[in-house]
Coordinates of C-alpha atoms in Angstrom, one line a residue:
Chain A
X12 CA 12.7 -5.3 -27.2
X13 CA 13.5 -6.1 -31.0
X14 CA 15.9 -8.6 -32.3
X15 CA 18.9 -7.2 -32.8
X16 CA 21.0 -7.5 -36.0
X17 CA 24.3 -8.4 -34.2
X18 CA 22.0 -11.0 -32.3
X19 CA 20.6 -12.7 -35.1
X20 CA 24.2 -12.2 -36.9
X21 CA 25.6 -14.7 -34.3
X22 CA 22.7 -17.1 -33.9
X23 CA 23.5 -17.1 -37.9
X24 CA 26.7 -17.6 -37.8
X25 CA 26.4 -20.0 -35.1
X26 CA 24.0 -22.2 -36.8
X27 CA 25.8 -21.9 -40.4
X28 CA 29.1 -23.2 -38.6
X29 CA 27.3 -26.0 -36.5
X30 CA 25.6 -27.4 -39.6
X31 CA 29.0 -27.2 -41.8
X32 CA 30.9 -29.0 -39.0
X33 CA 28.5 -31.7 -38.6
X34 CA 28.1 -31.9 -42.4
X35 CA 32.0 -32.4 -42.2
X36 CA 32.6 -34.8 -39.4
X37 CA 29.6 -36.8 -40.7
X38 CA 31.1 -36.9 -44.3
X39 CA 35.2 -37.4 -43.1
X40 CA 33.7 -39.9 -40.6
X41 CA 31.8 -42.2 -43.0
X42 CA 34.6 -41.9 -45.5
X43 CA 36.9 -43.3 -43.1
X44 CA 34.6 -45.9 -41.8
X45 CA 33.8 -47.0 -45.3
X46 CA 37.4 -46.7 -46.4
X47 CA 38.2 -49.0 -43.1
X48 CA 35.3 -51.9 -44.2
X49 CA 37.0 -51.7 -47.4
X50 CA 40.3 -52.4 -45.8
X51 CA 38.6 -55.0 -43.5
X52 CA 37.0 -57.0 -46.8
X53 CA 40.2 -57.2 -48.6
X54 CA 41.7 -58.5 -45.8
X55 CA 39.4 -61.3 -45.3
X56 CA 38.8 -61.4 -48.7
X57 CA 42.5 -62.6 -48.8
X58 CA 42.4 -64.7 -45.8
X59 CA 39.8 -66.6 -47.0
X60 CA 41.7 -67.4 -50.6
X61 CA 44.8 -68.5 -48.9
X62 CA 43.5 -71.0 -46.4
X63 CA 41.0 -72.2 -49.2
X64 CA 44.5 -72.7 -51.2
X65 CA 46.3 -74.3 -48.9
X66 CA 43.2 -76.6 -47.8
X67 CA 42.6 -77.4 -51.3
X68 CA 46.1 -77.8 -52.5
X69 CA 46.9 -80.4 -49.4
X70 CA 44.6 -81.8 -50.5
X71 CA 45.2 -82.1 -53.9
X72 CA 42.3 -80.4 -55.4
X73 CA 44.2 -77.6 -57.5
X74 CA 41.1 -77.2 -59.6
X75 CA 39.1 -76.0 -56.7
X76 CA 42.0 -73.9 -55.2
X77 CA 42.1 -72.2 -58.8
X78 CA 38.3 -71.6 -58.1
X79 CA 38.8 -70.2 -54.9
X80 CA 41.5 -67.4 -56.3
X81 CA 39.5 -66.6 -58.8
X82 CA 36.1 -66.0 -57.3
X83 CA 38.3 -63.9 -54.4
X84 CA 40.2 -61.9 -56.7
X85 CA 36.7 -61.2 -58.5
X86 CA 34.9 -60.2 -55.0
X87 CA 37.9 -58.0 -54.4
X88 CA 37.3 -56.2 -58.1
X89 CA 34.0 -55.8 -56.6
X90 CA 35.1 -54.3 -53.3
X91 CA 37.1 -51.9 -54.8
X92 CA 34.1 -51.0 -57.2
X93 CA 32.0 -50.5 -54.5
X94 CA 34.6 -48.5 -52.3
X95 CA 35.2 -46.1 -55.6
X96 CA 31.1 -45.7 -55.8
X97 CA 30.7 -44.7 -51.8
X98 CA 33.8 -42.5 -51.7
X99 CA 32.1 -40.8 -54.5
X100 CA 28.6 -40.6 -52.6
X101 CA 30.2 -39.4 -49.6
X102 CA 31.9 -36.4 -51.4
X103 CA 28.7 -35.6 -52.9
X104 CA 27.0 -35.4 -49.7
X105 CA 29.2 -33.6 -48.3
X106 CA 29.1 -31.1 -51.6
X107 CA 25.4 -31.3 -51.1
X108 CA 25.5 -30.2 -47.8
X109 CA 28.0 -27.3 -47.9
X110 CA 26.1 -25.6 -50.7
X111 CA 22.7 -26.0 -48.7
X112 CA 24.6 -24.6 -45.8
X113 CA 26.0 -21.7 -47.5
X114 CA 22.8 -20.9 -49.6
X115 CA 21.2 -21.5 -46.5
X116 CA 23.7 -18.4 -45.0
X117 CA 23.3 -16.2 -48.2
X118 CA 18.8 -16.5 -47.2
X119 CA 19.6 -15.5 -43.8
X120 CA 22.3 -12.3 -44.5
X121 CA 20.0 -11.2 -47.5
X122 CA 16.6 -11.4 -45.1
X123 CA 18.5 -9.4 -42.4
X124 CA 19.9 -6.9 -45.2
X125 CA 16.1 -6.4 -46.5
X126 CA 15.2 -5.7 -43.3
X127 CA 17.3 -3.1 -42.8
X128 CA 16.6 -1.6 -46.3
X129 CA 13.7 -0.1 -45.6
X130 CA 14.1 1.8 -42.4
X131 CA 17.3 2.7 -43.7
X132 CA 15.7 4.1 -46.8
X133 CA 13.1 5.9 -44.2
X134 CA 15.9 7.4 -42.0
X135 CA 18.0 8.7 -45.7
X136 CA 14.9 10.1 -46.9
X137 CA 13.7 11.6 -44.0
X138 CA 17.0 13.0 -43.1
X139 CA 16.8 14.4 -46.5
X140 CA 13.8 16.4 -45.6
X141 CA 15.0 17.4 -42.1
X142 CA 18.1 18.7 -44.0
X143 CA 15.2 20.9 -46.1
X144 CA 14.0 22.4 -43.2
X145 CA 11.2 20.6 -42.7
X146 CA 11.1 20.0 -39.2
X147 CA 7.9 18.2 -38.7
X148 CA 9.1 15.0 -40.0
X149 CA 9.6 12.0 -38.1
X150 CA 10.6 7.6 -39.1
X151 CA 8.5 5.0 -38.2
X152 CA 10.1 2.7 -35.3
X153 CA 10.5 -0.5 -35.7
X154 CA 12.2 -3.2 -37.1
X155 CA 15.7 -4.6 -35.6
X156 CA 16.8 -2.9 -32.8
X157 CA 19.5 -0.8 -34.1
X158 CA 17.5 0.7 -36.7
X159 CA 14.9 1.2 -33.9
X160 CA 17.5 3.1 -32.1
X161 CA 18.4 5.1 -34.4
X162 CA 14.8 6.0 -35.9
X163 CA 14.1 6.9 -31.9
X164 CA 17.2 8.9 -32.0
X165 CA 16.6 10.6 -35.4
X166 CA 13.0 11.3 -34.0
X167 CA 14.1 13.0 -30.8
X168 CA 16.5 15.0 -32.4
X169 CA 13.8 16.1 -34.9
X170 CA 11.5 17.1 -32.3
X171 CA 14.3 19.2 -30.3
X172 CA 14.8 20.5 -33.6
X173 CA 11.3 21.7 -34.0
X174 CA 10.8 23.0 -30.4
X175 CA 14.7 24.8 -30.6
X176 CA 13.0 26.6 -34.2
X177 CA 9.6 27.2 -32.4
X178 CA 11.2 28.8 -29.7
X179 CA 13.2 31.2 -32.1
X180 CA 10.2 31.6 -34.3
X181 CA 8.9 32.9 -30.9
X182 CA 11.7 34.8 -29.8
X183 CA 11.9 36.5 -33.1
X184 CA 8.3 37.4 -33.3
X185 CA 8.7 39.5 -29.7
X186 CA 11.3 41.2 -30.7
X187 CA 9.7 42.3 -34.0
X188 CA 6.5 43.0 -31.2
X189 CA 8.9 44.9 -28.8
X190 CA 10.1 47.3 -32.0
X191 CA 6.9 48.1 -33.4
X192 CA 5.4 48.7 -29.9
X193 CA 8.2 50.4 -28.7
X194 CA 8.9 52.9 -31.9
X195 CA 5.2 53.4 -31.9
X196 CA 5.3 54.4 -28.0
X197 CA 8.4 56.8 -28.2
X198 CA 6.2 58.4 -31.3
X199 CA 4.1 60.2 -28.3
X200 CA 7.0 61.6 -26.7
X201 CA 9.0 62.4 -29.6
X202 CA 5.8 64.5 -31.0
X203 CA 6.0 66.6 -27.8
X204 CA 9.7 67.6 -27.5
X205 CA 9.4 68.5 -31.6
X206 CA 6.5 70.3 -31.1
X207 CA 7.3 72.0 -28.6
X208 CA 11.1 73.0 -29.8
X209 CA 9.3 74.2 -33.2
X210 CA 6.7 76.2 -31.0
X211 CA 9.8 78.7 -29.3
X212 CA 11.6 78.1 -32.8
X213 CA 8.0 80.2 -33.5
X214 CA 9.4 83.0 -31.3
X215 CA 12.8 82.5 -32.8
X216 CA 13.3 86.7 -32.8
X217 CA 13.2 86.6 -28.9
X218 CA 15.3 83.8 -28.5
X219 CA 19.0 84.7 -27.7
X220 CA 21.2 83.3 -30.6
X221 CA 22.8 80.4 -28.4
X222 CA 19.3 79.7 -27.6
X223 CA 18.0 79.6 -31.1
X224 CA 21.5 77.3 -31.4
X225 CA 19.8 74.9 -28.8
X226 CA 16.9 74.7 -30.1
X227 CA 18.0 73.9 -33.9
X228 CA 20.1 71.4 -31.8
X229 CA 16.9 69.9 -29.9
X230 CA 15.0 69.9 -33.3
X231 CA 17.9 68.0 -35.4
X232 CA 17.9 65.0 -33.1
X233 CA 14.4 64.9 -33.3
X234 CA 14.5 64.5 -37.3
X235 CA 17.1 61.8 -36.5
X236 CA 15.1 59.9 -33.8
X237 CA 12.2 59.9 -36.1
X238 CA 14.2 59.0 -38.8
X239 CA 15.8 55.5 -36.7
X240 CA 12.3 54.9 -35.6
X241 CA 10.8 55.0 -39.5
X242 CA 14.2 52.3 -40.5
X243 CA 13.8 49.9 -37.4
X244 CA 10.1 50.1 -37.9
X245 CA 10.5 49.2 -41.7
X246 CA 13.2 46.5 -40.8
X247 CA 11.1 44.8 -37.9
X248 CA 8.2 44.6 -40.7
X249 CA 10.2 43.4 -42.6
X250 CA 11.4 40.7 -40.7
X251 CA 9.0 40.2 -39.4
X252 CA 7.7 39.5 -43.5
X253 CA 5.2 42.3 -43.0
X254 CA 6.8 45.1 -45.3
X255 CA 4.2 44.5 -47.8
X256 CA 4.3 46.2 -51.3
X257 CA 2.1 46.2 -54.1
X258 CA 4.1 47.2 -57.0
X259 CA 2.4 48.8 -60.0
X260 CA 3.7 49.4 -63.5
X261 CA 5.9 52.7 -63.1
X262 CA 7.8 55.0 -64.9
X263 CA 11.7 55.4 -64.3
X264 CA 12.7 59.5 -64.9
X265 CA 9.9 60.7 -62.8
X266 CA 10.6 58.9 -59.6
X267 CA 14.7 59.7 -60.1
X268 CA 13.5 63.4 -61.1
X269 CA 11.9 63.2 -57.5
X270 CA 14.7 61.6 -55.8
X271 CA 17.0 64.4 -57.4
X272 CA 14.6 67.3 -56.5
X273 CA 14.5 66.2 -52.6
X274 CA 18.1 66.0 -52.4
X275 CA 19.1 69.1 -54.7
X276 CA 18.8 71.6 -51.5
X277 CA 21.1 69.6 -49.7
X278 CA 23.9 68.9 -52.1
X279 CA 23.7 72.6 -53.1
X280 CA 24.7 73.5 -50.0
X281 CA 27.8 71.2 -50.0
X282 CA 28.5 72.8 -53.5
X283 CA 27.9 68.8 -54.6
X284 CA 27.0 68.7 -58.6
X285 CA 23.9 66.5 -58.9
X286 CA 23.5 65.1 -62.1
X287 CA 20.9 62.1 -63.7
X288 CA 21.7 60.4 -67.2
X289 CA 18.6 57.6 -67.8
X290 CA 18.4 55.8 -71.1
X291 CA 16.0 57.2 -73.1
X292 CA 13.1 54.8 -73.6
X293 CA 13.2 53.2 -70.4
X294 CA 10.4 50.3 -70.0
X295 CA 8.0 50.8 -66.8
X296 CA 9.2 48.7 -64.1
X297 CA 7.2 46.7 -61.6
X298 CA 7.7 48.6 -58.2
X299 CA 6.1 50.6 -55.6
X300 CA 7.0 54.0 -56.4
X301 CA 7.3 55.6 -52.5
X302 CA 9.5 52.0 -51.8
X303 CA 11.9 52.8 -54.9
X304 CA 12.2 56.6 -53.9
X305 CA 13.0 55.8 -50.4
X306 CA 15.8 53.6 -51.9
X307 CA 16.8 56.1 -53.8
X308 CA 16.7 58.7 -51.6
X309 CA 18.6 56.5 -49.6
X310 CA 21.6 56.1 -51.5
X311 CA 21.7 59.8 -52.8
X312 CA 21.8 60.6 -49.2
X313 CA 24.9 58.4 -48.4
X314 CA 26.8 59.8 -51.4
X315 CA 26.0 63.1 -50.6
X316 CA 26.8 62.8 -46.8
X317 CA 29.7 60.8 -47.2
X318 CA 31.2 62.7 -49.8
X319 CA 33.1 66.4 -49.6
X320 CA 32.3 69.4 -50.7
X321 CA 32.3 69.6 -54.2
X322 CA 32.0 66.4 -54.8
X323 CA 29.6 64.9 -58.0
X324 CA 27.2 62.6 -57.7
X325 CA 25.3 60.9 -60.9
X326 CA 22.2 58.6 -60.8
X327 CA 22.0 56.4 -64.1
X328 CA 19.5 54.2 -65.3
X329 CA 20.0 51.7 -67.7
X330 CA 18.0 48.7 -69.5
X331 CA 20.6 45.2 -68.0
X332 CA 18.8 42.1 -69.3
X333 CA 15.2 42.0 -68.3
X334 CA 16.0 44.2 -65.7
X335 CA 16.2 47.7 -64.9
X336 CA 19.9 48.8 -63.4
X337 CA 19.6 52.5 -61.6
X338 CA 22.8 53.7 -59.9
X339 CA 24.0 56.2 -58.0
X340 CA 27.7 57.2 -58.4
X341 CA 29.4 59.4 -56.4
X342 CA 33.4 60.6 -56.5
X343 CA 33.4 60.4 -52.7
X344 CA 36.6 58.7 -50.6
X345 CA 35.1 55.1 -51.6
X346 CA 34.6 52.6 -49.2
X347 CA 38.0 49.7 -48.3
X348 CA 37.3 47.0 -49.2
X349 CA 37.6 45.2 -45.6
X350 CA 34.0 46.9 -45.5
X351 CA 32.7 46.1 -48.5
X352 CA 30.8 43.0 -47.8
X353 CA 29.3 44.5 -44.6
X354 CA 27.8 47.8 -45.9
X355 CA 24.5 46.5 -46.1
X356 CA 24.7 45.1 -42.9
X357 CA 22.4 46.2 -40.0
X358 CA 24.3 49.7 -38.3
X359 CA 27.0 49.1 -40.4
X360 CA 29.1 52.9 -41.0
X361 CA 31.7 54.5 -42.7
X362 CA 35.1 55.0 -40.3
X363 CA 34.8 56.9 -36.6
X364 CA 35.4 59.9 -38.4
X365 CA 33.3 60.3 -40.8
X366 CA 30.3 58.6 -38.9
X367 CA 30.9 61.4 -36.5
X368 CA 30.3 63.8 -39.1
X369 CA 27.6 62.0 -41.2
X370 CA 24.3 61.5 -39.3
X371 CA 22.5 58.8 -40.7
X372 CA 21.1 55.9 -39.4
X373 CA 23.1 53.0 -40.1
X374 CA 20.0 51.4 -41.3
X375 CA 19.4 52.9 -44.6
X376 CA 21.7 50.5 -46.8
X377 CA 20.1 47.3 -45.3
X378 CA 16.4 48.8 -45.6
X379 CA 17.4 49.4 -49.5
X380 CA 18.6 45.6 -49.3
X381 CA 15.2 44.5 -47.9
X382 CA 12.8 46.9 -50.2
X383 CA 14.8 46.1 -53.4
X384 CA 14.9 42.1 -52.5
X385 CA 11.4 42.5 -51.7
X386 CA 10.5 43.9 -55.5
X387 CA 12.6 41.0 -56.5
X388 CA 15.7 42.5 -57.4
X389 CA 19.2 42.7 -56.3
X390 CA 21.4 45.6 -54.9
X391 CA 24.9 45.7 -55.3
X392 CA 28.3 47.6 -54.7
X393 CA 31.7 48.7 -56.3
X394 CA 34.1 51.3 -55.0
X395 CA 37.5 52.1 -55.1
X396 CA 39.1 54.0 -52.4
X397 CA 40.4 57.4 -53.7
X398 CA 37.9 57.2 -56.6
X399 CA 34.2 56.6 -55.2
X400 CA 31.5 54.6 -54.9
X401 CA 28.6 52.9 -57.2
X402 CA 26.0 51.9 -55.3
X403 CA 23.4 50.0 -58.2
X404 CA 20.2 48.0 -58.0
X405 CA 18.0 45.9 -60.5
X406 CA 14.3 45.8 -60.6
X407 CA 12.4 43.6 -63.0
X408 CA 11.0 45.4 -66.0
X409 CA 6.8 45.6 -66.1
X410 CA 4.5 42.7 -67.8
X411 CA 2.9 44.3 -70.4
Chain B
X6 CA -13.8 81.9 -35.2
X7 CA -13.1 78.3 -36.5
X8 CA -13.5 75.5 -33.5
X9 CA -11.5 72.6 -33.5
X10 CA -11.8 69.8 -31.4
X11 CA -8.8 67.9 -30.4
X12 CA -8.7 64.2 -28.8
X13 CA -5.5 62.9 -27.4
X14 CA -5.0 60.6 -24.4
X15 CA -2.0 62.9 -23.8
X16 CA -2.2 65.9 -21.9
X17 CA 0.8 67.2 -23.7
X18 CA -0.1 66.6 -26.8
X19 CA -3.3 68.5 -25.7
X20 CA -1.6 71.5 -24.6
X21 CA 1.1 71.5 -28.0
X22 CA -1.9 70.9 -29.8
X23 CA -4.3 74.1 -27.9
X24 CA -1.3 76.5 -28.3
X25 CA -0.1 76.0 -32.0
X26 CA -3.7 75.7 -33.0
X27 CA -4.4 78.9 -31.1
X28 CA -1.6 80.9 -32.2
X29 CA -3.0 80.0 -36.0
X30 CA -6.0 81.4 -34.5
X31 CA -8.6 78.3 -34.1
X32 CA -10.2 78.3 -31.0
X33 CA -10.0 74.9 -29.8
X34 CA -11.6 72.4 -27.1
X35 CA -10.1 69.3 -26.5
X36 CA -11.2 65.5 -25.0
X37 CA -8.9 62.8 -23.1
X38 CA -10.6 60.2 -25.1
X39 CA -13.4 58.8 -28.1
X40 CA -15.9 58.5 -25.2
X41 CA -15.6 61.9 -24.1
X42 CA -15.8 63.1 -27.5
X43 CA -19.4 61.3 -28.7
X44 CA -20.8 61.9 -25.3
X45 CA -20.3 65.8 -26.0
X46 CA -21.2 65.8 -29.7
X47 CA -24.4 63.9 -28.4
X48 CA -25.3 65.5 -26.1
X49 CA -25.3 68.7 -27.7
X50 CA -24.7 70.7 -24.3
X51 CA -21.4 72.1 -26.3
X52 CA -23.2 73.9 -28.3
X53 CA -23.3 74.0 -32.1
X54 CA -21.1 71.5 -33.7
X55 CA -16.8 72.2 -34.1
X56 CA -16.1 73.0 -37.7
X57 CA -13.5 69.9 -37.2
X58 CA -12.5 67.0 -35.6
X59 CA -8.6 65.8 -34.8
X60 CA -8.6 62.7 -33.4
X61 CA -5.7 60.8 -32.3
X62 CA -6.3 57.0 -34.0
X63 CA -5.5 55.0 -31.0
X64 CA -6.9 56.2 -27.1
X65 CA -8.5 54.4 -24.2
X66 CA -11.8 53.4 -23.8
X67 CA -12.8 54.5 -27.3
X68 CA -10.7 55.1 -30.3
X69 CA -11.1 58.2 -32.6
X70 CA -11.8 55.4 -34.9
X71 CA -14.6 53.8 -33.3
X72 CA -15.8 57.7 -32.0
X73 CA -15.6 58.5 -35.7
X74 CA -18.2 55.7 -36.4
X75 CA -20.5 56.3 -34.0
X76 CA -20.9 60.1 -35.2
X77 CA -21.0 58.9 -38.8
X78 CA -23.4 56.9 -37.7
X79 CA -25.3 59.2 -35.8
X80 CA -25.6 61.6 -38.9
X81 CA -22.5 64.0 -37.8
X82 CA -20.5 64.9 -40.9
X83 CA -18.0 67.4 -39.2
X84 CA -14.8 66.8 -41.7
X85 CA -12.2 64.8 -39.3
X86 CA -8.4 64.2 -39.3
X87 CA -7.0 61.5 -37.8
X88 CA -3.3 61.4 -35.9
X89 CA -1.4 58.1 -36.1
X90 CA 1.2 57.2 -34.0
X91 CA 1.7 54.3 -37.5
X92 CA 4.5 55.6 -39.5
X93 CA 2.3 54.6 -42.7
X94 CA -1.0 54.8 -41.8
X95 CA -3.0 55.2 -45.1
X96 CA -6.7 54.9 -46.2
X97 CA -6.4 51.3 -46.4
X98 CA -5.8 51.0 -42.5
X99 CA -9.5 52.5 -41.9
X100 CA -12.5 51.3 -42.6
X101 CA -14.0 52.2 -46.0
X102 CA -17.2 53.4 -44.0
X103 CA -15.3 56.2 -42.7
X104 CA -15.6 59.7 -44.1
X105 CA -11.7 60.5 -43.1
X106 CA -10.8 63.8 -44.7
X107 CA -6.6 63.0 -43.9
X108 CA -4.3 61.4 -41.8
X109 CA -1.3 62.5 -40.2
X110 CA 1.3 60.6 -38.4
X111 CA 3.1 61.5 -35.2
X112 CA 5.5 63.2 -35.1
X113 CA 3.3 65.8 -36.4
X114 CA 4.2 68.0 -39.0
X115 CA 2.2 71.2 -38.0
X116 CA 3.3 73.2 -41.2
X117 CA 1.2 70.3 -43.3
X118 CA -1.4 70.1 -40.3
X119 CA -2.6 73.6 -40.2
X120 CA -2.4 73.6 -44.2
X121 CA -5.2 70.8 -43.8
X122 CA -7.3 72.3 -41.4
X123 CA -7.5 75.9 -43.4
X124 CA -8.4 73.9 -46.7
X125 CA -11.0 71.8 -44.8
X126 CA -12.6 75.0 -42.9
X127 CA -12.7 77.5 -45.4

């Protein structure tokens, strides 16, 4: 077991406090003692002149008596001379002594406090780096037994730390395991039932109508399960940090001409105007181009789906900064703005009723978030209920 | 007529493969597996070589990968698709040693599919 500070703080104090008492009782006593000698020597001092005087003067020797006073009265000058020099000694002793006890007190508090400094300093630093994350480090123990404590302390919850972020690290990964196992197991399945729908769809002319219904039916929730399985297997990888790109120098209009020509059936048939308005003289921008149509594609489909009949929808693209800014706008019923801060969240929706009518995914706004973060870029959102919705991301512009 | 020969570990995906094949009007033998596949090829009993291969990417015993390899190997240059069951498979997921003519992902998408097998048999 160390010393402990409180320990060696009370064997200080102790010591300091036996040492100025004695230094005190020593001093007070000798000053009395000397100061009672003193007394004592007058007194005889005194004595001694008047019986020499009244001996002398019986027997009529004045002369001598005269003597006698006089050498007394100079011993007593004396006395007092040498009384005046020890009182003086003894206060300086006892000065002497109080300021070696009390430097004596400041050695011992400044060796306990630079013993303390440097575990202290350990356990501030290192619970500096803990703070960071890093949850590998660990204090040395030693030292006084608090700061032994508390380094054994700091180092225990360090390691629980460590194990409780392994174990999540762990955790994590199987889950990332379970969805890319699991969306590439249902693929089998989900290839059968589609293929086989599209196989009667073949004999579509001897299906009855309500049968053809069905199978259209059948064949739309297989475009949507295929659909969830691409976004959770593209969110898994991704958290999973293995969404890898590898951006290439690319030109803007063509991949929003793309965008624009996938989605134009669609919004025709809604009787949605789809319009594009890019800068001319855009810079290339540093992307993968199927990553940023995906995006794209993304948001077009929320504004369209979303959206009413009739409604317009505009993708811009505009030089911001170093950066690149496309949008897509849309005149749509906007989103509140209770939900605002959650639409890129994970199977995040418009309201019941219009999720009911609007088949997406849930997923496609925080895949956008992951694909544009991953470029190194930012995705953001402004709407206004009644008015619609701008949904508008940043990509950095190409190194030449 | 045009043979193609199919390998899937799934029955299913056999039979959807056999009858939308044969309704384009391939005439098609299939395998449950990579094995089954080089140890017909090999052997030679089949007959003269199918005009292509449609290998699924991931099967027991041997993968159309690794059955792939061994025919490539062998000398066999039948043009061969591979089937996926990765959303993104891509050149880069193969080995470069592979002459791969395509690949296709599951779900399949036959329109694209039979598109790819008339351009590589004509």
């Amino acid at each position: 077991m160390s010393p402990s500070l409180a320990n060696r703080l009370r064997i200080g104090f102790a010591i300091g406090f036996a040492v100025l008492t004695a230094m005190a009782v020593i001093g007070v006593g000798r000053f009395i003692q000397q100061r009672q000698d003193f007394e004592d020597a007058i007194a005889r001092s005194y004595q001694v002149e008047m019986t020499a005087r009244l001996r002398l003067e019986r027997a009529g020797k004045p002369a001598a008596a005269r003597a006698t006073a006089v050498k007394e009265t100079a011993r007593r000058s004396e006395l007092r001379d040498q009384i005046s020099d020890d009182s003086r000694d003894t206060a300086l002793l006892v000065a002497a002594g109080l300021i070696a006890g009390l430097t004596g007190a400041l050695l011992l508090f400044s060796g306990l406090i630079a013993s303390m400094r440097q575990p202290l300093e350990e356990l501030v630093a290192a619970a500096g780096r803990l703070a960071a994350g890093d949850r590998s480090t660990r204090v040395r123990v030693g030292g006084l037994s608090e700061t032994a404590t508390l380094g054994a302390a700091f180092n225990e919850m360090a390691t629980e730390l460590e194990q409780e972020a392994s174990q999540r690290d762990q955790l994590d990964r199987l889950k990332d395991e379970f969805v890319l196992t699991t969306s590439h197991e249902l693929r089998s399945p989900l290839t059968s039932v589609q293929g086989f729908a599209e196989l009667l769809m073949l004999e579509r002319d001897s299906l009855t109508p309500k049968q053809a219904e069905t199978v259209e039916i059948i064949l739309d929730n297989c475009r949507h399960l295929v659909r969830l399985l691409n976004d959770l297997l593209d969110l898994a990888r991704s958290d999973a940090g293995r969404l890898a790109i590898t951006p290439r120098p690319t030109a803007v209009a063509p991949l929003i001409d793309d965008a624009v020509r996938t989605m134009r059936a669609q919004t025709e048939t809604s009787n949605q105007a789809l319009s594009q308005q890019i800068e001319p003289g855009l810079p290339l921008i540093e992307v993968e181009p199927d990553r940023i149509r995906q995006i794209l594609v993304n948001l077009l489909t929320n504004a369209h789906e979303y959206s009413p009949p009739g409604a317009s929808i505009e993708v811009t693209a505009r030089v911001v900064g170093a950066d690149v800014e496309i949008a897509v706008t849309d005149n749509g019923p906007g989103i509140p703005e209770s939900q605002l801060d959650h639409v890129f969240e994970r199977f995040t929706r418009g309201d019941a009723g219009l999720t009911q009518r609007v088949g997406g995914t849930g997923l496609g706004l925080a895949i956008s978030k992951s694909l544009v973060e991953l470029h190194g870029g930012t995705i953001a959102v402004e709407s206004t209920p009644g008015v619609g919705s701008t949904f508008s991301f940043r990509l950095p512009v190409a190194r030449r | 007529m045009t043979r193609v020969l199919v390998a899937d570990d799934s029955e299913t995906i056999l039979l959807l493969m056999r009858t939308r094949l044969e309704l384009a009007g391939y005439e098609v033998e299939t395998a449950a597996d990579g094995q089954e596949v080089t140890e017909r090829l090999h052997d030679g009993e089949s007959g003269p070589l199918p005009d292509l291969l449609l290998l699924d990417a991931m099967m027991p015993r041997k993968s159309g990968i690794d059955a792939l390899r061994e025919l490539r190997a062998a000398g066999v240059e039948t043009p061969a698709l591979i089937v996926s069951a990765h959303q993104d498979a891509t050149d880069a997921d193969a080995p470069s040693d592979l002459e791969v003519s395509g690949y296709l992902t599951k779900p399949i998408d036959f329109d694209r599919l039979l598109d790819s097998i008339a351009e590589l048999t004509s």
